[in-house]
Each structure stands twice: as structure tokens, then as C-alpha cells.
Amino acid sequence: MKPKPYSFLRLSLNRYFCVQSRPLMAQTQTPPCPDLELPDHRPIAESRAERAWAHWAKLGRPRFIVAPMVDNSELPFRMLCRKYGAQGAYTPMLHSRIFTETEKYRNEEFTTCKEDRPLFVQFCANDPDILLEAARKVELYCDYVDINLGCPQRIAKRGNYGAFLMDNLPLVKSLVEKLANNLQVPVSCKIRLFPNLEDTLKYARMLEEAGCMLLAVHGRTRDEKDGKKFRADWKAIRAVKNAVRIPVLANGNIRHMDDVTDCLEETGVEGVLSAETLLENPAVFAGFRTAEWVSENEGTVVDGKLDQADLLIEYLKLCEKYPVPWRMIRSHVHKLLGDWFSLQPHIREELNKQSKLTFEFLYDMVDRLRDTGTRIPLYKVPE
């Protein structure tokens, strides 16, 4: 008989909290597990929570935040989003071991500038010492070092990181504690939900107890990878918000600013993360929306006098100022101009034939798209 998903995981979760909450002398015994409670470290926890809120206030309490995206939330894209309303941003997920070992990887994958704040630098890891070594290389250039505990992809399973560390809670706790006890900047964590809400709440409290000073919650489980198929659970995010004393951010179901407003109201969180929507429309937080979401407000939106080709040109200029690998640039070109290419597929084919890209080619490509008469505006709701 095939076991139910997460059944083994809930057992390990229960055992973990039982062992952690019993006195040391009793840990060799196996009494029935009572209702799970964390140790009463309230004075310490309250002091840490006060520091967490003081730090968040010092940053200006950012509400609109660029989520971490592999190969996509790099410096030029972060700066573009900041111009259009983003108040904070995550780097792409960085591999802690490779980051510590390879100078070329560090130089190419992590770049920033003085205007790139508040900034979360996110690492995946499964070794506390390696994670600390990596984090120390960036702590002077960011406002949080973030631990990726939410990646659900197959590569994370193979590498034993991201959401698959939910199977090993003692390791998760040790990662957070290692950073919390040794860094000058706060530690944040980005997580997904357990299928059982109570398990999620225990998980969030454990992270807070270990030293996490900000929690970003993706409102889907590890198995719910398809954001279009599975709606994020805002009620679960609100429950997490109510269960911890530290700032909480929400991730999921953000298509336009109406969703941002609804999410903040329904969850009570401090801020909202956006990922996929920003890739197609980096001006989301400035109130712009794509034609896909106009039908919800027919008759109440106007041409925003901005389109994705305009945004691409701005992005390319930022890439000239802040160089990044061409694979990142190519990815953004396809994301931003996907709808345009569907109308002019021959121009997309020309792009795909280029084994090496140049800025000259890309600027010319945008001009050729415009010469065809193609324009797909972004829309705004009049104020």
C-alpha cells in the first residue's frame, strides 16, 4: 500500500518537537507525545522580536517586494522593478557551497549597488558551516540573509535543499541558529506550507525560536508547484502571521495591485512578494496591468502610455550599466515580449537563432517589432 504523501513527514515533525520540548534527562525515554509546545523562552523571544520589528521599521516597512527568482531577480531587473514601485527585493537563490568555493560564480551571480536596498540575499544550503561562510561574504551588502526553505523543484530534491529540508527539521533549525548566532544582519526564511495547517504553525514557531527575524510564506505546499493550477492559501498565511511575533510576508496569487491590496487585508502581513507576474510586467507595483487582467475592470482602465517594449529598453540599459550573464537577459526578453512574439513569430525565430546576443541586436529587434505596428499597452486604473 502506497503511503500517503507527507505521512512520514508529520510523524517526524511530531517526534522532533516532542524531543526538543522534553528535558535532556528524559530524551532517552519514549513517552506518548503530548500536545506539542515549544520551550518557554519568552524573554529571549520577545527581545529578538523587538529587534526584528526595529530592523523592519528602520528599513521603512517595505510592502511591495520582488520575490527571489533563479536567473531572474538579478540586479538590473531588481533596479527596474524598484523604479516602478518595488520597495524591496530578493536576489536569485545562490548555492552556498558553490558561492564559497568559486570566485567566478560569486562575481557573476551576486551583484548589487548602493541603491539596491532593502535587499535580501537568498542561499540554499544543507550544511550550517558552509552556509555561514557564504553568508559572511554578503552580510555587509544586504539587509537580510535569507534561507531558501521553499524551492519545490526536482533539482532541490536532488541537492537536498529548499522545501525538501522540511523532511529534516533538526537540520533546518541548525541552519537558522548558525546564522542567527554569528551574523551582523538578521536571518530571514522563505517557506512553503505543510498539508496540515497545525504542522505549518509549529514549523513557523520553530524557525522563530531558532532566530529567524522575518518569515516569507508561499501559500502553497511543496507538491503544489503550478501557480496557475493551485491558488495560494491566504488563510493559512494569516494563521502563520498570528502564530509568530516577527514580521511576515505573503507570496502567491498576485496579478495586479487589486490583489496586493486584498492580500494585505486578508492576511494582515507586512508585505507582499511577486514573482511570475513581475517577469511579464515589472511595473505591477506602480499600478500597471497587462491586458489579461483588464477584463476584471472593463470600462475602468486606460492605456498607461507604457508597454513591455519600453520596459525592455529600460532593462537593457540597466544591463549595460550593471552587467549580468546573457542567459538572464535572454530569459527576460522572452518573458517581456512573449505576447509580442506571438503576433510576430518570425522575429522570435530570429532571436532564437542568435547563439550570442548583443545589445545592438536587441535594440534593433525592438525597433523592428515596433515597425510592424505591433503594440500591446499596459493599462492603469485611473486614480
Coordinates of C-alpha atoms in Angstrom, one line a residue:
M1 CA 0.0 0.0 0.0
K2 CA 1.5 3.3 -1.0
P3 CA 1.9 5.7 1.9
K4 CA 0.0 9.0 1.9
P5 CA 2.2 12.0 1.0
Y6 CA 3.7 13.7 4.0
S7 CA 2.5 10.9 6.4
F8 CA 6.1 10.1 7.3
L9 CA 6.9 13.8 7.5
R10 CA 4.1 14.5 10.0
L11 CA 5.5 11.7 12.2
S12 CA 9.0 13.1 12.1
L13 CA 7.6 16.6 12.8
N14 CA 5.8 15.4 15.9
R15 CA 8.8 13.4 17.1
Y16 CA 11.1 16.4 16.6
F17 CA 9.0 18.8 18.6
C18 CA 8.4 16.2 21.4
V19 CA 12.2 15.6 21.8
Q20 CA 13.0 19.3 21.7
S21 CA 10.4 20.1 24.3
R22 CA 11.4 17.4 26.8
P23 CA 14.2 17.8 29.4
L24 CA 17.6 16.4 28.4
M25 CA 17.4 13.6 31.0
A26 CA 14.1 12.4 29.6
Q27 CA 15.2 12.2 26.0
T28 CA 16.2 8.6 26.2
Q29 CA 12.6 7.7 27.1
T30 CA 9.7 7.4 24.7
P31 CA 6.6 8.6 26.5
P32 CA 3.5 9.4 24.5
C33 CA 3.8 12.7 22.7
P34 CA 1.7 15.4 24.4
D35 CA 0.3 18.4 22.7
L36 CA 3.3 20.0 21.1
E37 CA 4.7 23.1 22.7
L38 CA 8.0 24.9 22.2
P39 CA 10.2 25.6 25.3
D40 CA 9.2 28.7 27.2
H41 CA 11.9 31.2 26.2
R42 CA 9.6 34.2 26.2
P43 CA 12.0 36.8 27.5
I44 CA 14.6 35.9 24.8
A45 CA 12.0 35.5 22.1
E46 CA 10.4 38.9 23.0
S47 CA 13.8 40.6 22.9
R48 CA 14.5 39.1 19.5
A49 CA 11.0 40.0 18.2
E50 CA 11.6 43.6 19.3
R51 CA 14.8 43.7 17.4
A52 CA 13.1 42.2 14.4
W53 CA 10.5 44.9 14.4
A54 CA 13.0 47.7 15.0
H55 CA 15.0 46.5 12.0
W56 CA 11.9 46.3 9.8
A57 CA 10.9 49.8 10.8
K58 CA 14.5 51.1 10.1
L59 CA 14.1 49.7 6.5
G60 CA 10.9 51.8 6.1
R61 CA 8.5 48.9 6.4
P62 CA 8.6 47.9 2.7
R63 CA 5.3 46.4 1.4
F64 CA 6.0 45.7 -2.3
I65 CA 8.8 43.2 -2.8
V66 CA 10.4 41.4 -5.7
A67 CA 10.5 37.7 -4.9
P68 CA 13.6 35.5 -5.4
M69 CA 13.7 34.0 -8.9
V70 CA 16.5 31.9 -10.2
D71 CA 18.3 33.7 -13.0
N72 CA 15.6 36.4 -13.0
S73 CA 15.8 38.6 -9.9
E74 CA 19.3 39.8 -10.7
L75 CA 20.5 43.4 -10.1
P76 CA 19.3 45.1 -13.4
F77 CA 15.8 43.6 -13.1
R78 CA 15.6 44.5 -9.4
M79 CA 16.5 48.1 -10.2
L80 CA 13.9 48.2 -12.9
C81 CA 11.2 46.9 -10.5
R82 CA 12.3 49.4 -7.9
K83 CA 11.8 52.3 -10.4
Y84 CA 8.3 51.1 -10.8
G85 CA 7.2 50.8 -7.2
A86 CA 9.0 47.8 -5.6
Q87 CA 10.3 48.8 -2.1
G88 CA 12.5 45.7 -1.5
A89 CA 13.9 42.7 -3.4
Y90 CA 15.5 39.3 -3.1
T91 CA 18.5 38.1 -5.1
P92 CA 18.1 34.9 -7.1
M93 CA 18.8 31.8 -5.0
L94 CA 22.5 31.4 -4.6
H95 CA 24.1 27.9 -4.0
S96 CA 26.0 28.3 -0.7
R97 CA 28.7 25.7 -1.4
I98 CA 29.4 27.0 -4.9
F99 CA 29.4 30.6 -3.6
T100 CA 32.1 29.8 -1.1
E101 CA 34.3 27.8 -3.5
T102 CA 34.1 29.7 -6.8
E103 CA 35.0 33.4 -7.2
K104 CA 33.7 33.5 -10.8
Y105 CA 30.3 32.3 -9.5
R106 CA 30.3 35.0 -6.8
N107 CA 31.2 37.7 -9.2
E108 CA 28.6 36.8 -11.9
E109 CA 25.7 35.7 -9.7
F110 CA 25.8 38.3 -7.0
T111 CA 26.0 42.0 -7.8
T112 CA 24.5 45.0 -6.1
C113 CA 24.8 48.7 -5.7
K114 CA 24.1 51.3 -3.1
E115 CA 20.6 52.0 -4.4
D116 CA 19.7 48.3 -4.3
R117 CA 18.2 48.3 -0.8
P118 CA 16.5 46.9 1.2
L119 CA 18.0 43.7 -0.1
F120 CA 17.5 40.0 0.9
V121 CA 20.4 37.7 -0.3
Q122 CA 19.0 34.2 -0.5
F123 CA 21.0 31.0 -0.2
C124 CA 20.1 27.3 -0.5
A125 CA 22.1 25.1 1.9
N126 CA 22.2 21.9 3.9
D127 CA 25.4 22.5 5.8
P128 CA 25.4 25.2 8.6
D129 CA 29.1 25.9 8.4
I130 CA 29.2 26.3 4.6
L131 CA 26.1 28.5 4.8
L132 CA 27.7 30.7 7.4
E133 CA 30.9 31.0 5.2
A134 CA 28.8 32.1 2.3
A135 CA 26.6 34.5 4.3
R136 CA 29.6 36.3 5.7
K137 CA 30.7 37.2 2.2
V138 CA 27.5 39.2 1.7
E139 CA 26.3 40.4 5.1
L140 CA 27.8 43.9 4.6
Y141 CA 25.9 44.3 1.4
C142 CA 22.4 43.3 2.4
D143 CA 19.6 43.8 5.0
Y144 CA 18.8 40.1 5.5
V145 CA 20.5 36.8 4.7
D146 CA 17.6 34.6 3.6
I147 CA 17.5 30.8 3.7
N148 CA 15.6 29.1 0.9
L149 CA 13.3 26.6 2.5
G150 CA 10.6 26.7 -0.2
C151 CA 12.0 25.6 -3.5
P152 CA 9.9 22.6 -4.7
Q153 CA 11.7 21.8 -7.9
R154 CA 13.4 18.4 -8.7
I155 CA 16.9 20.0 -8.6
A156 CA 16.2 20.9 -4.9
K157 CA 15.2 17.4 -4.1
R158 CA 18.4 16.0 -5.7
G159 CA 20.5 18.6 -3.9
N160 CA 18.7 18.2 -0.6
Y161 CA 17.8 21.8 -0.1
G162 CA 14.8 24.2 -0.3
A163 CA 11.4 22.7 0.5
F164 CA 12.9 19.2 0.9
L165 CA 14.5 20.2 4.1
M166 CA 11.0 20.1 5.6
D167 CA 11.9 16.4 6.0
N168 CA 14.8 17.2 8.3
L169 CA 13.7 19.8 10.9
P170 CA 16.8 19.5 13.1
L171 CA 18.9 20.4 10.2
V172 CA 16.7 23.4 9.4
K173 CA 16.9 24.6 13.0
S174 CA 20.7 24.3 12.9
L175 CA 20.9 26.3 9.7
V176 CA 18.9 29.2 11.2
E177 CA 20.7 29.1 14.6
K178 CA 24.1 29.1 12.9
L179 CA 23.4 32.3 11.1
A180 CA 21.4 34.0 13.9
N181 CA 24.2 33.5 16.3
N182 CA 27.1 34.6 14.1
L183 CA 25.9 37.3 11.6
Q184 CA 25.7 41.0 11.9
V185 CA 22.5 41.1 9.9
P186 CA 19.1 39.4 10.6
V187 CA 18.2 36.0 9.2
S188 CA 15.0 35.5 7.2
C189 CA 13.4 32.3 5.9
K190 CA 11.2 31.7 2.9
I191 CA 8.9 28.6 3.4
R192 CA 6.0 26.7 2.0
L193 CA 3.0 25.2 3.8
F194 CA 2.7 21.7 5.2
P195 CA -0.5 20.0 4.1
N196 CA -1.6 20.2 7.7
L197 CA -2.0 23.8 9.0
E198 CA -1.0 22.9 12.6
D199 CA 2.3 21.5 11.3
T200 CA 2.9 24.7 9.4
L201 CA 2.3 26.8 12.6
K202 CA 4.7 24.6 14.6
Y203 CA 7.3 24.9 11.8
A204 CA 6.9 28.7 11.8
R205 CA 7.3 28.9 15.6
M206 CA 10.4 26.7 15.4
L207 CA 12.0 29.0 12.9
E208 CA 11.2 32.0 15.1
E209 CA 12.6 30.2 18.1
A210 CA 15.8 29.4 16.2
G211 CA 16.4 33.0 15.4
C212 CA 14.6 33.8 12.2
M213 CA 13.6 37.5 12.3
L214 CA 11.4 37.6 9.2
L215 CA 9.3 34.9 7.6
A216 CA 8.1 34.9 4.0
V217 CA 5.3 32.4 3.4
H218 CA 4.5 30.9 0.0
G219 CA 0.8 29.9 0.4
R220 CA 1.2 26.6 -1.4
T221 CA 2.5 23.2 -0.3
R222 CA 5.7 21.6 -1.7
D223 CA 3.6 19.5 -4.1
E224 CA 1.6 22.5 -5.5
K225 CA 4.2 23.7 -8.0
D226 CA 1.8 25.1 -10.6
G227 CA 0.8 28.5 -9.5
K228 CA -1.9 28.7 -12.2
K229 CA -3.5 25.4 -11.1
F230 CA -3.2 25.9 -7.3
R231 CA -4.3 29.1 -5.6
A232 CA -2.2 30.2 -2.7
D233 CA -3.9 29.8 0.7
W234 CA -4.1 33.3 2.2
K235 CA -6.0 32.0 5.2
A236 CA -3.0 29.7 6.1
I237 CA -0.7 32.7 5.7
R238 CA -2.9 34.7 8.1
A239 CA -2.7 31.9 10.6
V240 CA 1.1 31.9 10.4
K241 CA 1.1 35.7 10.9
N242 CA -1.0 35.3 14.0
A243 CA 1.2 32.5 15.3
V244 CA 4.6 34.3 15.4
R245 CA 5.9 37.6 16.8
I246 CA 8.1 38.6 13.8
P247 CA 7.3 40.3 10.5
V248 CA 5.6 38.1 7.9
L249 CA 5.5 38.5 4.1
A250 CA 3.0 36.7 1.8
N251 CA 3.7 35.1 -1.6
G252 CA 1.1 33.9 -4.0
N253 CA -1.9 35.0 -6.2
I254 CA -0.6 38.4 -7.1
R255 CA -1.6 39.5 -10.6
H256 CA -2.1 43.3 -10.1
M257 CA -2.4 45.9 -7.4
D258 CA -6.0 44.9 -6.5
D259 CA -4.6 41.5 -5.5
V260 CA -1.9 43.2 -3.5
T261 CA -4.5 45.3 -1.6
D262 CA -6.7 42.2 -1.0
C263 CA -3.7 40.1 0.2
L264 CA -2.5 42.7 2.7
E265 CA -6.1 43.0 4.1
E266 CA -6.9 39.3 4.2
T267 CA -3.6 38.1 5.6
G268 CA -2.6 41.0 7.8
V269 CA 1.1 40.6 6.7
E270 CA 3.7 43.4 6.5
G271 CA 4.4 43.0 2.8
V272 CA 3.7 41.1 -0.4
L273 CA 6.1 39.3 -2.8
S274 CA 5.5 38.9 -6.5
A275 CA 7.4 36.7 -8.9
E276 CA 5.9 35.4 -12.2
T277 CA 3.7 38.5 -12.7
L278 CA 6.7 40.8 -12.4
L279 CA 8.5 38.9 -15.1
E280 CA 5.8 39.8 -17.6
N281 CA 5.1 43.2 -16.1
P282 CA 7.9 44.8 -13.9
A283 CA 5.6 47.8 -13.4
V284 CA 3.0 45.9 -11.4
F285 CA 3.7 47.7 -8.1
A286 CA 3.2 51.1 -10.0
G287 CA -0.3 50.1 -10.8
F288 CA 0.1 48.8 -14.4
R289 CA -1.5 45.6 -15.5
T290 CA -1.4 43.5 -18.7
A291 CA -4.4 43.2 -21.0
E292 CA -5.0 39.7 -19.5
W293 CA -6.3 41.3 -16.3
V294 CA -8.2 44.2 -17.9
S295 CA -11.5 42.3 -18.2
E296 CA -12.0 42.3 -14.5
N297 CA -12.3 46.1 -14.6
E298 CA -13.7 46.7 -18.1
G299 CA -14.5 50.4 -18.6
T300 CA -12.4 51.5 -15.6
V301 CA -8.9 51.2 -17.1
V302 CA -7.0 53.3 -19.5
D303 CA -3.9 52.9 -21.7
G304 CA -1.0 53.6 -19.2
K305 CA 1.2 55.0 -22.0
L306 CA 3.8 52.3 -21.2
D307 CA 4.4 48.9 -22.8
Q308 CA 6.6 45.9 -22.4
A309 CA 8.9 47.0 -25.2
D310 CA 9.5 50.3 -23.3
L311 CA 10.3 48.3 -20.1
L312 CA 12.7 46.0 -22.1
I313 CA 14.6 49.0 -23.4
E314 CA 15.0 50.3 -19.8
Y315 CA 16.1 46.9 -18.6
L316 CA 18.7 46.6 -21.4
K317 CA 20.2 50.0 -20.4
L318 CA 20.4 48.8 -16.8
C319 CA 22.2 45.7 -18.0
E320 CA 24.7 47.8 -19.8
K321 CA 25.3 49.7 -16.5
Y322 CA 25.2 46.5 -14.4
P323 CA 26.5 43.6 -16.5
V324 CA 24.9 40.2 -15.9
P325 CA 25.2 36.8 -17.8
W326 CA 23.5 36.8 -21.2
R327 CA 21.3 33.8 -20.2
M328 CA 19.5 36.1 -17.8
I329 CA 19.0 38.8 -20.4
R330 CA 17.7 36.3 -22.9
S331 CA 15.2 35.0 -20.4
H332 CA 13.8 38.4 -19.7
V333 CA 13.5 39.2 -23.4
H334 CA 11.3 36.2 -23.9
K335 CA 9.2 36.9 -20.7
L336 CA 8.6 40.6 -21.5
L337 CA 7.9 40.2 -25.2
G338 CA 6.1 36.8 -25.2
D339 CA 2.8 38.3 -26.3
W340 CA 4.5 40.5 -28.9
F341 CA 6.3 37.4 -30.3
S342 CA 3.0 35.5 -30.6
L343 CA 2.0 38.2 -33.1
Q344 CA 5.4 38.4 -34.9
P345 CA 6.8 34.8 -34.6
H346 CA 9.4 35.4 -37.3
I347 CA 11.2 37.9 -35.0
R348 CA 11.2 35.4 -32.2
E349 CA 12.8 32.9 -34.6
E350 CA 15.5 35.4 -35.4
L351 CA 16.2 35.9 -31.7
N352 CA 16.4 32.1 -31.1
K353 CA 18.9 31.7 -33.9
Q354 CA 21.4 34.0 -32.1
S355 CA 23.9 31.9 -30.3
K356 CA 25.5 35.1 -29.0
L357 CA 23.4 38.2 -28.2
T358 CA 24.5 41.8 -28.4
F359 CA 22.8 44.9 -27.2
E360 CA 22.8 46.3 -30.7
F361 CA 20.8 43.3 -31.9
L362 CA 18.3 43.6 -29.1
Y363 CA 17.7 47.3 -29.6
D364 CA 17.3 46.7 -33.3
M365 CA 14.9 43.8 -32.7
V366 CA 12.6 46.1 -30.6
D367 CA 12.7 48.7 -33.4
R368 CA 11.6 46.0 -35.9
L369 CA 8.8 44.9 -33.7
R370 CA 7.5 48.5 -33.5
D371 CA 7.9 49.0 -37.2
T372 CA 5.4 46.2 -37.7
G373 CA 2.8 48.3 -36.0
T374 CA 2.7 45.9 -33.0
R375 CA 2.0 47.5 -29.7
I376 CA 0.4 45.9 -26.6
P377 CA -0.1 48.5 -24.0
L378 CA -0.1 48.2 -20.2
Y379 CA -3.2 49.6 -18.5
K380 CA -3.9 51.5 -15.4
V381 CA -6.9 52.2 -13.3
P382 CA -7.5 56.0 -13.2
E383 CA -6.9 57.5 -9.8

